[in-house]
XYZ file of C-alpha atoms in Angstrom:
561
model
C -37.989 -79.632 327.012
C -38.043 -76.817 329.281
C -34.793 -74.984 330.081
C -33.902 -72.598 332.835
C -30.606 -70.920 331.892
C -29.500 -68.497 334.657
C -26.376 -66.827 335.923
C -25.198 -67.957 338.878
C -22.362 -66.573 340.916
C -20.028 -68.438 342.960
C -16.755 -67.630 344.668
C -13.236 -68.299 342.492
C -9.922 -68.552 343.615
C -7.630 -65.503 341.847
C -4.265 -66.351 341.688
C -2.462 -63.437 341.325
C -1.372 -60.609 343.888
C -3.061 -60.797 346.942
C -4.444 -64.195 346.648
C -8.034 -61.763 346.775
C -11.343 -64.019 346.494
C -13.409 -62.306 343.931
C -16.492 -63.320 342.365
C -16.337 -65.277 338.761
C -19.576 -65.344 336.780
C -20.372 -69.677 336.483
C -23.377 -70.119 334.021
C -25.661 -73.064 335.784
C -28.156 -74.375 333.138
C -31.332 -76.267 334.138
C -32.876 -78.917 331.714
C -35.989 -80.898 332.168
C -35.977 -84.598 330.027
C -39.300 -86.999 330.621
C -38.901 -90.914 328.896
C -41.840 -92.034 326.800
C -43.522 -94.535 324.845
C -43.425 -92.512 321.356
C -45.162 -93.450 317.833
C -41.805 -93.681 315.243
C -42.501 -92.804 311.438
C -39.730 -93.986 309.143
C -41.820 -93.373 305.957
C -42.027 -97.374 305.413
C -43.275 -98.435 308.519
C -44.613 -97.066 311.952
C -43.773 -98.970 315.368
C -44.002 -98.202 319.084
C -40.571 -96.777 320.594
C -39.165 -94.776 323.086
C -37.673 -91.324 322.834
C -37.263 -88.126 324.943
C -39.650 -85.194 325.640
C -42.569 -87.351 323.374
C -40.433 -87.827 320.371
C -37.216 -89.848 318.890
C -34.917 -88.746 318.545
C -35.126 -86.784 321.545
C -33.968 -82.899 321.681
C -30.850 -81.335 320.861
C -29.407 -79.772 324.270
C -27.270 -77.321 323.832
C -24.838 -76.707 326.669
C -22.183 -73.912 327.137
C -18.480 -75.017 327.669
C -17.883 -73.929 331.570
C -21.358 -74.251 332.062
C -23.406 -76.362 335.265
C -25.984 -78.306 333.961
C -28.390 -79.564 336.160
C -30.898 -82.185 334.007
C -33.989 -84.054 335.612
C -34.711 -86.977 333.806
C -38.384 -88.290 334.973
C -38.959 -91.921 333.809
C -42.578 -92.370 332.429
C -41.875 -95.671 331.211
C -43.101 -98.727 333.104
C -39.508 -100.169 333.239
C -36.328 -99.094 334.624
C -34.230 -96.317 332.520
C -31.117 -94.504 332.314
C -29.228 -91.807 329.809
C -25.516 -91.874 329.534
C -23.981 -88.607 328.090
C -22.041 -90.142 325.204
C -18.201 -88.619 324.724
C -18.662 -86.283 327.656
C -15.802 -86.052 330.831
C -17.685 -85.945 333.649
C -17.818 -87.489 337.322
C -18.645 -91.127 337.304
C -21.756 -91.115 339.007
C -23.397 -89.497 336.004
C -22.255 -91.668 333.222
C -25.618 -93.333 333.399
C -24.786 -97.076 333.219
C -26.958 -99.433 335.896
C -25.305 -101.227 337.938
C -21.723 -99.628 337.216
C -22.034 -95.985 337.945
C -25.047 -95.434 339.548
C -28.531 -98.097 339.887
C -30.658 -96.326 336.991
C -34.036 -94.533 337.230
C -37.167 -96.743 338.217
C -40.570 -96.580 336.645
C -42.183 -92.646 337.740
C -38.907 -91.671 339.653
C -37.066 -88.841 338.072
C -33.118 -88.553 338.652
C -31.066 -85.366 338.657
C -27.703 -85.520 336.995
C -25.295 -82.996 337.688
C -22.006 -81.993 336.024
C -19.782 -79.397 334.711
C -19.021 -78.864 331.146
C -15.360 -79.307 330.399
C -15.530 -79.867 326.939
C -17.124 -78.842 323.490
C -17.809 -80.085 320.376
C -20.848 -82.613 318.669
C -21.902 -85.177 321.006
C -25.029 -87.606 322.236
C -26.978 -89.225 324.342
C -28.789 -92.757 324.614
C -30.530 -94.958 327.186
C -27.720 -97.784 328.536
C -30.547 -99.773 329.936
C -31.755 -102.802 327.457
C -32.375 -102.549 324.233
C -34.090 -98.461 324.670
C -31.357 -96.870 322.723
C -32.135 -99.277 319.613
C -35.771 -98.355 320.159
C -35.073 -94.509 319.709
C -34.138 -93.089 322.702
C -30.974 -91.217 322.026
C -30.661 -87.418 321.077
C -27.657 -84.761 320.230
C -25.910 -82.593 322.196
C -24.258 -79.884 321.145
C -21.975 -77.585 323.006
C -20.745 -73.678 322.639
C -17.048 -73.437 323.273
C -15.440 -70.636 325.302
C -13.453 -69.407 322.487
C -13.268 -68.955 319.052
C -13.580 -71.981 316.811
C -10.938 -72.340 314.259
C -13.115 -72.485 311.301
C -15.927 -70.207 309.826
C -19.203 -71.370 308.914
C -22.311 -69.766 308.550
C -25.086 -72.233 309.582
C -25.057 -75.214 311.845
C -26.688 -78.330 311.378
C -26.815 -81.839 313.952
C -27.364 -84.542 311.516
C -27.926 -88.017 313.018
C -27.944 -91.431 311.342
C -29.733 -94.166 312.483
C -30.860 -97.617 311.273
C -34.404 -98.033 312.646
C -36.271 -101.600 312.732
C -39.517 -103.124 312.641
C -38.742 -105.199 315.579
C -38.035 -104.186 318.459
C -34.645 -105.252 320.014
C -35.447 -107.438 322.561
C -37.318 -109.979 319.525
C -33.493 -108.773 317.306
C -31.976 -110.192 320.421
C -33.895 -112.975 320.844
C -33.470 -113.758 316.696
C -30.074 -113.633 316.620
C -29.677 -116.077 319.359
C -32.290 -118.233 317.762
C -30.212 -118.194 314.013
C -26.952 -115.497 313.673
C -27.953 -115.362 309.875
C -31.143 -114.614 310.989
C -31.647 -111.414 309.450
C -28.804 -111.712 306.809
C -30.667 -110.765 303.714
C -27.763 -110.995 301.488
C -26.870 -114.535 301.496
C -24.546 -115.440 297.895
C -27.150 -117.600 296.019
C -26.860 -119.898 293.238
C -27.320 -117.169 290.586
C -24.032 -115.455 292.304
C -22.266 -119.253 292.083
C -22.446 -119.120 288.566
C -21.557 -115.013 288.137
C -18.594 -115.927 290.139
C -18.038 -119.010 288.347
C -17.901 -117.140 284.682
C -15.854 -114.582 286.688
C -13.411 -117.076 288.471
C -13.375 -120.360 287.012
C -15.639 -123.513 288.577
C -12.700 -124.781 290.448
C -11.671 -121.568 292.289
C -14.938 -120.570 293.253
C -16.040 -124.112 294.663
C -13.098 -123.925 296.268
C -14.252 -120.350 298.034
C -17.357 -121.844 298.543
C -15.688 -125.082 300.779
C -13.575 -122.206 302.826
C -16.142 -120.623 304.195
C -18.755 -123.626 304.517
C -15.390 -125.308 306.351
C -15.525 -122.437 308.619
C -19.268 -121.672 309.563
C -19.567 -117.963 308.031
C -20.094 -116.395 305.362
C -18.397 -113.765 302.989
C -21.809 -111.670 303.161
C -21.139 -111.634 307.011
C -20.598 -107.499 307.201
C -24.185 -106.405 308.848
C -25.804 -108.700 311.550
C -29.444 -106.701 311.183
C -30.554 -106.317 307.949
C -34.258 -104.929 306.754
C -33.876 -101.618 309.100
C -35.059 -98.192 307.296
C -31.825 -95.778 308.024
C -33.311 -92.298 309.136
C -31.408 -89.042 309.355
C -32.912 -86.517 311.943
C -35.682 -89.492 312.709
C -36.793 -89.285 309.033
C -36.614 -91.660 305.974
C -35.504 -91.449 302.574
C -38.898 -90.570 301.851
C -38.971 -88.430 304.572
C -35.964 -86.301 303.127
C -34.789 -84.337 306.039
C -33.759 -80.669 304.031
C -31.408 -78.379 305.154
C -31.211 -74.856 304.217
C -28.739 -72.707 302.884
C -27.819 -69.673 300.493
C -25.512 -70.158 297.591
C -21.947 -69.815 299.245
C -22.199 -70.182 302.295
C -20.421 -72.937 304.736
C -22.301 -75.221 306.261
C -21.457 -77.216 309.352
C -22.856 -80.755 309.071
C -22.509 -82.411 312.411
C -22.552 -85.795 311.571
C -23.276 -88.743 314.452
C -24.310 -92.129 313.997
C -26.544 -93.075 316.921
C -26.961 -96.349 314.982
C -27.622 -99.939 316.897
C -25.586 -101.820 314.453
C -24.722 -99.631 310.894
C -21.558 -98.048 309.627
C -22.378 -95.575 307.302
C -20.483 -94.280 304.003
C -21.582 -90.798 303.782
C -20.934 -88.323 300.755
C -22.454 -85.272 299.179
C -22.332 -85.726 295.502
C -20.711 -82.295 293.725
C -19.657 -81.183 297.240
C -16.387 -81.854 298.904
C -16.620 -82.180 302.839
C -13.695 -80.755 304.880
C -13.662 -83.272 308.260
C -12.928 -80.277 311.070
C -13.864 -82.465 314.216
C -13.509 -86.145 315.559
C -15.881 -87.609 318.267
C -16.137 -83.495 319.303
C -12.130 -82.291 318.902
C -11.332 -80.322 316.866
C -8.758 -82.114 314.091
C -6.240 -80.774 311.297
C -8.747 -79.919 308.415
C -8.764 -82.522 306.101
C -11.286 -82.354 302.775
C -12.348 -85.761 301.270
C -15.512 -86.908 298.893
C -16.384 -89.210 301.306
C -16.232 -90.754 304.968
C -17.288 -94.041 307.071
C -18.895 -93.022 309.921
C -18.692 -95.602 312.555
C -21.221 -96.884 315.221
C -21.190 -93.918 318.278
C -18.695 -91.739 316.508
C -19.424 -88.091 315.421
C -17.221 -86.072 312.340
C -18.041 -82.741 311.974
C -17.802 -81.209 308.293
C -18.148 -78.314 306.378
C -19.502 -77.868 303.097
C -19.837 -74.826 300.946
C -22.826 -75.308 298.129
C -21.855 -72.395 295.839
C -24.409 -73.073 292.865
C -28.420 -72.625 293.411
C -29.054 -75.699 293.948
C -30.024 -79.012 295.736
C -27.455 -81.417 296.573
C -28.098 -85.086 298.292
C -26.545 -86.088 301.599
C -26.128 -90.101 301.285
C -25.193 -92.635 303.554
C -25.081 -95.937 302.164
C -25.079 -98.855 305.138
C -21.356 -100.272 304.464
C -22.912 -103.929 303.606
C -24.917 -101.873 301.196
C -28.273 -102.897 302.058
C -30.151 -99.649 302.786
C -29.380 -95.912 302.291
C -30.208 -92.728 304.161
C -30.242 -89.758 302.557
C -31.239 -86.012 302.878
C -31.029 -82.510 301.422
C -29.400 -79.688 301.527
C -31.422 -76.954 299.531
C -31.832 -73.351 298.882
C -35.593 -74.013 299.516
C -38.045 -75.964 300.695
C -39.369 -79.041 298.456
C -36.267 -78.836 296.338
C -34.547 -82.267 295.377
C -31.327 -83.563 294.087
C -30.963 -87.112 292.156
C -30.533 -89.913 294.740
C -27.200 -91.552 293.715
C -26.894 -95.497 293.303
C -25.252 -97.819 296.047
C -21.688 -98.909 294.978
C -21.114 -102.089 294.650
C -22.186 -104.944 297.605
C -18.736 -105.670 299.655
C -17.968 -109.240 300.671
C -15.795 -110.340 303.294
C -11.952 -111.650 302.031
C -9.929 -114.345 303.965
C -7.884 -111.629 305.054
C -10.765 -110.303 307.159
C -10.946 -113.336 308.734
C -7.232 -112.652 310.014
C -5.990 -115.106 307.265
C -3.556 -112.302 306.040
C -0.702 -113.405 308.180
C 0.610 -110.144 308.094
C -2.351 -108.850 310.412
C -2.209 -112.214 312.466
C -0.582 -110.230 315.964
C -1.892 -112.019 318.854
C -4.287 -114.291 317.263
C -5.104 -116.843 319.373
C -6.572 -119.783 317.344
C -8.508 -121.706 319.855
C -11.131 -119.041 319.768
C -12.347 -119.375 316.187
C -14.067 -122.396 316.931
C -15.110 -125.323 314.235
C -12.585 -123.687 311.972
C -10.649 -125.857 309.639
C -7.717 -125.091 308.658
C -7.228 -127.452 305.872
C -10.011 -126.158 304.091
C -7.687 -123.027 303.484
C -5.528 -124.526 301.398
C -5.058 -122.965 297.977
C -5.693 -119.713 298.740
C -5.140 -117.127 295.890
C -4.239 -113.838 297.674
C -4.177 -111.935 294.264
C -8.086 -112.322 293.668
C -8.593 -110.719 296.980
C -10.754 -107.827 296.610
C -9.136 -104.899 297.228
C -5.809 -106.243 297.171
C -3.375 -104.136 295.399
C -5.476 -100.742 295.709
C -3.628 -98.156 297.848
C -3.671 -99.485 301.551
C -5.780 -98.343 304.597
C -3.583 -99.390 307.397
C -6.883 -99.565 309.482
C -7.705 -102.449 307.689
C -6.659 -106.109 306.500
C -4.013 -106.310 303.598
C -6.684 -107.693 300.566
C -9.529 -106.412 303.150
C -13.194 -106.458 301.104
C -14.128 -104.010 303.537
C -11.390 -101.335 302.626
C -12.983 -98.326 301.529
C -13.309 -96.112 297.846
C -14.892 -93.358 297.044
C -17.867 -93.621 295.019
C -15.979 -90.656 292.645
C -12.832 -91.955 293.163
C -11.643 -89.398 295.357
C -10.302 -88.906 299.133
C -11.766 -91.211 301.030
C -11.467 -90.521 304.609
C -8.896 -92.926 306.489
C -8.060 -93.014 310.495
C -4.586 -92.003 309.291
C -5.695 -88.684 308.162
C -6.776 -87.675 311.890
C -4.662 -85.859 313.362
C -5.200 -83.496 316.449
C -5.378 -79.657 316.249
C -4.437 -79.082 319.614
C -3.275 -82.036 321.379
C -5.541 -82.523 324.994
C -2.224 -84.165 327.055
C 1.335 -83.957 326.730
C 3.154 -86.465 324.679
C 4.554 -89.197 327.018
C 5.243 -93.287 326.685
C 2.533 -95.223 327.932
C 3.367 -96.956 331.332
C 2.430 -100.329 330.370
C 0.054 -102.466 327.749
C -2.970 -103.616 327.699
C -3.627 -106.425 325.152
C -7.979 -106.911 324.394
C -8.627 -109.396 321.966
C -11.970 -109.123 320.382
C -13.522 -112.126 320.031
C -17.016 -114.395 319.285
C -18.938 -117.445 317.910
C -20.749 -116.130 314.875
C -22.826 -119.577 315.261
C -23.915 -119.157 318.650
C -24.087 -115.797 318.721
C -21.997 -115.054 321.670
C -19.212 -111.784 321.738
C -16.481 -111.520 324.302
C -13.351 -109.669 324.994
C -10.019 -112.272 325.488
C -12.849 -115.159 324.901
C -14.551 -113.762 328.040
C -17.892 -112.748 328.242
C -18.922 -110.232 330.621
C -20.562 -111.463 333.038
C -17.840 -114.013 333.268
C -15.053 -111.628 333.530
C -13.314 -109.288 336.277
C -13.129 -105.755 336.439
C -10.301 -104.474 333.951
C -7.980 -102.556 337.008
C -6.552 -98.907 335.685
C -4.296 -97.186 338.040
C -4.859 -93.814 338.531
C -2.397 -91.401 336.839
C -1.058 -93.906 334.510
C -0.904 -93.777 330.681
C -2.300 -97.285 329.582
C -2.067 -98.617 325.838
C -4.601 -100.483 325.074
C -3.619 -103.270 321.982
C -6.765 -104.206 320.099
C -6.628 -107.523 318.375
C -9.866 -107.951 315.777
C -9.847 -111.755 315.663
C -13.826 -111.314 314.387
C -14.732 -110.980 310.744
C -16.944 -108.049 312.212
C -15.971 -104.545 312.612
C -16.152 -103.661 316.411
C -16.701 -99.565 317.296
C -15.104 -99.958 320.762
C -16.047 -97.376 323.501
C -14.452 -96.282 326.793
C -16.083 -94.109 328.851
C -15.317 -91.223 330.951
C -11.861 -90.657 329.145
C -10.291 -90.320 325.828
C -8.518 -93.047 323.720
C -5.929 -91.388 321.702
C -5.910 -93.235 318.574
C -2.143 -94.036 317.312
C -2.426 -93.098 314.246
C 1.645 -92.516 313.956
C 1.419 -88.843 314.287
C 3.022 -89.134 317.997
C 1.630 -85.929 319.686
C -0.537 -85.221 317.173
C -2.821 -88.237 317.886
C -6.258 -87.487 317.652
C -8.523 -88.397 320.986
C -11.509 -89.681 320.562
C -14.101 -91.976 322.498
C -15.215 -94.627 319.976
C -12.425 -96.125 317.867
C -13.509 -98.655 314.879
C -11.198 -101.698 314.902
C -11.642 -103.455 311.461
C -11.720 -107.229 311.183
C -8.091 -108.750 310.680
C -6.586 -106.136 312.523
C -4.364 -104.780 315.327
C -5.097 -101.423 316.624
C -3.673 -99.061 319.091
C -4.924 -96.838 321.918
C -3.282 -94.966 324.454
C -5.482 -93.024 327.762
C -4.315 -91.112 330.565
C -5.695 -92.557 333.240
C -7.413 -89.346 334.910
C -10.762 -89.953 336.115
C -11.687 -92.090 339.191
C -14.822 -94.355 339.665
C -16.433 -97.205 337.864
C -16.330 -97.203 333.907
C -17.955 -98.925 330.875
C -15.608 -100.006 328.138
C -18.038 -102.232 325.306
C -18.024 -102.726 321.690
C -20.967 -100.067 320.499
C -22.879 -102.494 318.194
C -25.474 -103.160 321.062
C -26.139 -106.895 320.128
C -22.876 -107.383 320.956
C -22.377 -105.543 324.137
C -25.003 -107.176 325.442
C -24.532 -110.461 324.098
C -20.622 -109.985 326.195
C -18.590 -107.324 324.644
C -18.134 -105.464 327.186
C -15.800 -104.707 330.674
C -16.088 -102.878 333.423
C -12.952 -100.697 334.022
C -12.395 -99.733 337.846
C -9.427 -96.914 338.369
C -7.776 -97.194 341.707
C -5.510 -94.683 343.584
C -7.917 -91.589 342.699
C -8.350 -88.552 344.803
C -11.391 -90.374 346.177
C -11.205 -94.397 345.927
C -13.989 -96.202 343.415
C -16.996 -97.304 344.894
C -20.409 -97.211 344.940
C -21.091 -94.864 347.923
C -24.758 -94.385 347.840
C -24.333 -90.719 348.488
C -22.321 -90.381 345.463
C -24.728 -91.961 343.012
C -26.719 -88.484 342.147
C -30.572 -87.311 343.278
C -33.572 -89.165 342.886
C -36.539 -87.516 343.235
C-alpha cells in the first residue's frame, strides 16, 4: 500500500463574532488498494484466494478521525469487485455494495472512493461482491480519534479471526444447496445414542431422537461449515501469531471477526480482559474471562500481563469444532499451553423457539415439515443450560447460552452499555417487526419468509427513529447488519444503549433495535453469515425525504478510472 498523507487547507465557517472565514487545517489522506489472486497459508493447507495489496488479509489502514480519505481501489482480478467499509458512516455511494450503492469495479478498472472520517474506533473491510470476502479479501481499519481516549494502554494490537476453507465458496455454496448437512462434521452417532442413553434413560432419549428426526434438523445444527482452519492475523494455530509486550503493561487487543460463518469464544487463560469498545464505541468498561465474538462484530480489550511470561489467546468456534489461537509474549518463540475446547454444545428445543416464553411473533407456517406431535413429552428440566443464571440474549434452557471456561464473567449483550451515548434519548416513531427465517433442508434464508430477490425495498423515512423487532424463528444464530447507520441495541439501559452495526440475534429469540434514521441513499441490511445473505437474508433499505432524494444518479456513484 502506498499512502500519501498531506495537509490540506480548506475554508471553514467560524461562528463566532464577525462571522470571519478563516482557514481550518482538514487532513486529506491518499491510499492506494490493488485486488489479487493471492497464495493463503493456514499451516494445514494452502489454496488460491484473494486479498489486498498481494496478501490476505489485506493491510491495516489507519485513518485519522476528521480526516479525507481518498482510496483507489484497482481491480486486478478477472471478475467484477467491490470493498465496503464495514461499521463506517459515510455517504452512500461509497458503501461498496453492487447494484445498491454504486455498480462495483470491473476487471482492470480502478474506482476512487471518497469520504470523510466521522468516526473512530476498530473497524474493517471486505469485498460485497460473491463469495471474495470468504476467500480472504477483507482487512482492518483502524482509526485515531481527535481526542483523548478514555483508557490507557501502552501497545496496540488489530487481531482478526477468521475461519478459512479448503474450498472455495462458490463449491461451499454450491454444497450446501446440494445437502445442508453437507459439511456438518458433528453428526450424534450411535456411540452418542448409547452415552445419552446411560445418561438419560432409553425411553427419553429415543424420544429426543423422534423430535428432531420429526422435524428435519438436528441438535448438532450450530455451524453450517465445518473443516475450516480458524486463523488469527491470516495465521494458524501452528502459525501462532505472537504479540509482544513487557511485564505490566496494557495491551489493547482489537478483536474482529471477519469470519464467513464462525462465532468465536475468545479468552486469555490467567488474564482477565476489560471489553472498552463495541463494533468501534467506546462502552462502560466491563472486565470478564471471556467473550463471544460474533460474525462482523469488533470488541476491543485490554489486558495487562504482569508476570514474564507467555499467555495463549484462544478462540474456540462456538460449535467447538476448531480453535484459533495466538500469543502474547515477552519474546519471540515463547509459548503458553494451548487450553482444551469445553465441552461440544447441542441445540435444545428451546432454540428451536419451543420455549413458549420466547415464542413472540412466531409464525408457524414457516418451519416447514415440522410436526408438532412429535413434541410431545418434552422434559424442560433436562434442557441444557436450564437453570444456570440467564442470558436474556438467549432462549430460556438455550444449549447455546454461554460459560466461561473458568467459571467466570462471561461477557453478555446486557453488560454493554454506552460511554457516551451518540443521539439523544427519544421513543422510536414506529416498529419494524423482521422475522428471521429459513428451510434448513433446502437451504434457503429469508427475512418475513421472503427471500431477497423476492422482496421490496424496506422504506425508512428520513429523520425518523425506527425500532426494528427481531424475531429468531431459526435454530441458527443470525449476526444481522445495517449499513450506513447505527442500531442501538436495547439492552434496557434506556440512554445508555450501546450502538453498534452488527447485532447477534440468538435462535429462540426476540431482539430489539432502535436507529435514527439519518443518512439518505440506498442501504444493505443482511444477516453477516454470507451463505445466508446470499442464499436470501438480506433487504435493501431505501430512506426517503433526505436532503437529496435516493437514487442512483450516475454522477453520484464515485470515480472510475
Amino acid at each position: 500500500m502506498t499512502k500519501t498523507l498531506m495537509r490540506a487547507l480548506s475554508l471553514g465557517l467560524m461562528t463566532n463574532m464577525g462571522a470571519t472565514l478563516l482557514p481550518v487545517l482538514v487532513y486529506a489522506g491518499t491510499y492506494d488498494l490493488t485486488v489479487d489472486k493471492v497464495l493463503i497459508d493456514t499451516g494445514e493447507f494452502t489454496k488460491e484466494g484473494i486479498g489486498y495489496n498481494g496478501k490476505s488479509p489485506g493491510p491495516v489502514l489507519r485513518f485519522k478521525e476528521g480526516e479525507e480519505v481518498t482510496i483507489n481501489v484497482a481491480n486486478n482480478l478477472d471478475e467484477t469487485t467491490s470493498i465496503h467499509w464495514h461499521g463506517l458512516i459515510l455517504p452512500y455511494q461509497m458503501d461498496g455494495v453492487p447494484k445498491i450503492s454504486f455498480p462495483g469495479i470491473k476487471p482492470g478498472e480502478t474506482f476512487t472512493y471518497k469520504f470523510p472520517i466521522v468516526q473512530s474506533g476498530t473497524h474493517w473491510f471486505h469485498s460485497h461482491s460473491e463469495f471474495q470476502e470468504p476467500d480472504g479479501a477483507y482487512g482492518s481499519i483502524v482509526i485515531e480519534p481527535k481526542k483523548k481516549e478514555p483508557f490507557r494502554f501502552d501497545r496496540d494490537y488489530v487481531v482478526q479471526f477468521t475461519d478459512k476453507h479448503p474450498h472455495s465458496g462458490k463449491r461451499i455454496m454450491r454444497n450446501l444447496k446440494m445437502a445442508a448437512d453437507y459439511y456438518n462434521r458433528k453428526q450424534q452417532t450411535l456411540s452418542d445414542f448409547f452415552s445419552d442413553v446411560k445418561k438419560n434413560g432409553f425411553g427419553e432419549t429415543v424420544t429426543g431422537r423422534m423430535d428432531w428426526g420429526g422435524m428435519r434438523m438436528m441438535a448438532s445444527d450450530i455451524e453450517d461449515v465445518q473443516g475450516f482452519t480458524p486463523l488469527i492475523n491470516g495465521m494458524g494455530p501452528d502459525q501462532n501469531w505472537t504479540g509482544i509486550f513487557t511485564p505490566k503493561e496494557r495491551v489493547r487487543l482489537r478483536f474482529i471477526n471477519s469470519s464467513a460463518m464462525t462465532y468465536f469464544d475468545v479468552r486469555i487463560p490467567g488474564l482477565k480482559m476489560t471489553v472498552v469498545a463495541g463494533d468501534g464505541n467506546y462502552v462502560q468498561p466491563v472486565t470478564v474471562d471471556e467473550l463471544r465474538i460474533g460474525v462482523a462484530e469488533t470488541y476491543d480489550v485490554i489486558v495487562r500481563p504482569k508476570e514474564d511470561k507467555a499467555y495463549t489467546i484462544f478462540g474456540a468456534s462456538m460449535g467447538r469444532t476448531a480453535y484459533a489461537r495466538g500469543t502474547l509474549a515477552p519474546r519471540e518463540g515463547m509459548v503458553a499451553a494451548i487450553p482444551e475446547m469445553t465441552e461440544r454444545p447441542l441445540l435444545t428445543m428451546a432454540d428451536m423457539g419451543m420455549d413458549h416464553g420466547n415464542m413472540v411473533g412466531m409464525d408457524h407456517s414457516s418451519m416447514k415439515k415440522m410436526d408438532h406431535s412429535n413434541m410431545k413429552g418434552m422434559d424442560h428440566s433436562n434442557m441444557k443450560g436450564m437453570g444456570s443464571e440467564e442470558d436474556a440474549f438467549y432462549a430460556v434452557g438455550s444449549g447455546l447460552a454461554p460459560a466461561a471456561a473458568n467459571g467466570g464473567k462471561f461477557l453478555s449483550y446486557s453488560d454493554l452499555k454506552a460511554q457516551k451515548p451518540i443521539y439523544e434519548h427519544r421513543k422510536a416513531t414506529r416498529e419494524i417487526e423482521l422475522r428471521l427465517t429459513g428451510n434448513m433442508e433446502r437451504y434457503i434464508w429469508s427475512i418475513n419468509g421472503v427471500k431477497y430477490e423476492d422482496a421490496e425495498p424496506l422504506k425508512l423515512q428520513y429523520g425518523e427513529r425506527v425500532r426494528f423487532k427481531f424475531v429468531n424463528e431459526t435454530m441458527m444464530t443470525h449476526p444481522m447488519h445495517l449499513h450506513g447507520m447505527w442500531s442501538i441495541l436495547d439492552v434496557g439501559a434506556g440512554k445508555w444503549n450501546p450502538a453498534k452495526h452488527t447485532i447477534s440475534v440468538a435462535p429462540g429469540t426476540t431482539v430489539y433495535s432502535e436507529t435514527e434514521v439519518d443518512a439518505e441513499g440506498q442501504w444493505a441490511f443482511h444477516c453477516h453469515l454470507s451463505y445466508h445473505a446470499d442464499a436470501g437474508m438480506f433487504r435493501k433499505v431505501v430512506v426517503e425525504g433526505g436532503p437529496k432524494s435516493a437514487s442512483l444518479n450516475s454522477s453520484e456513484e464515485g470515480v472510475l478510472q
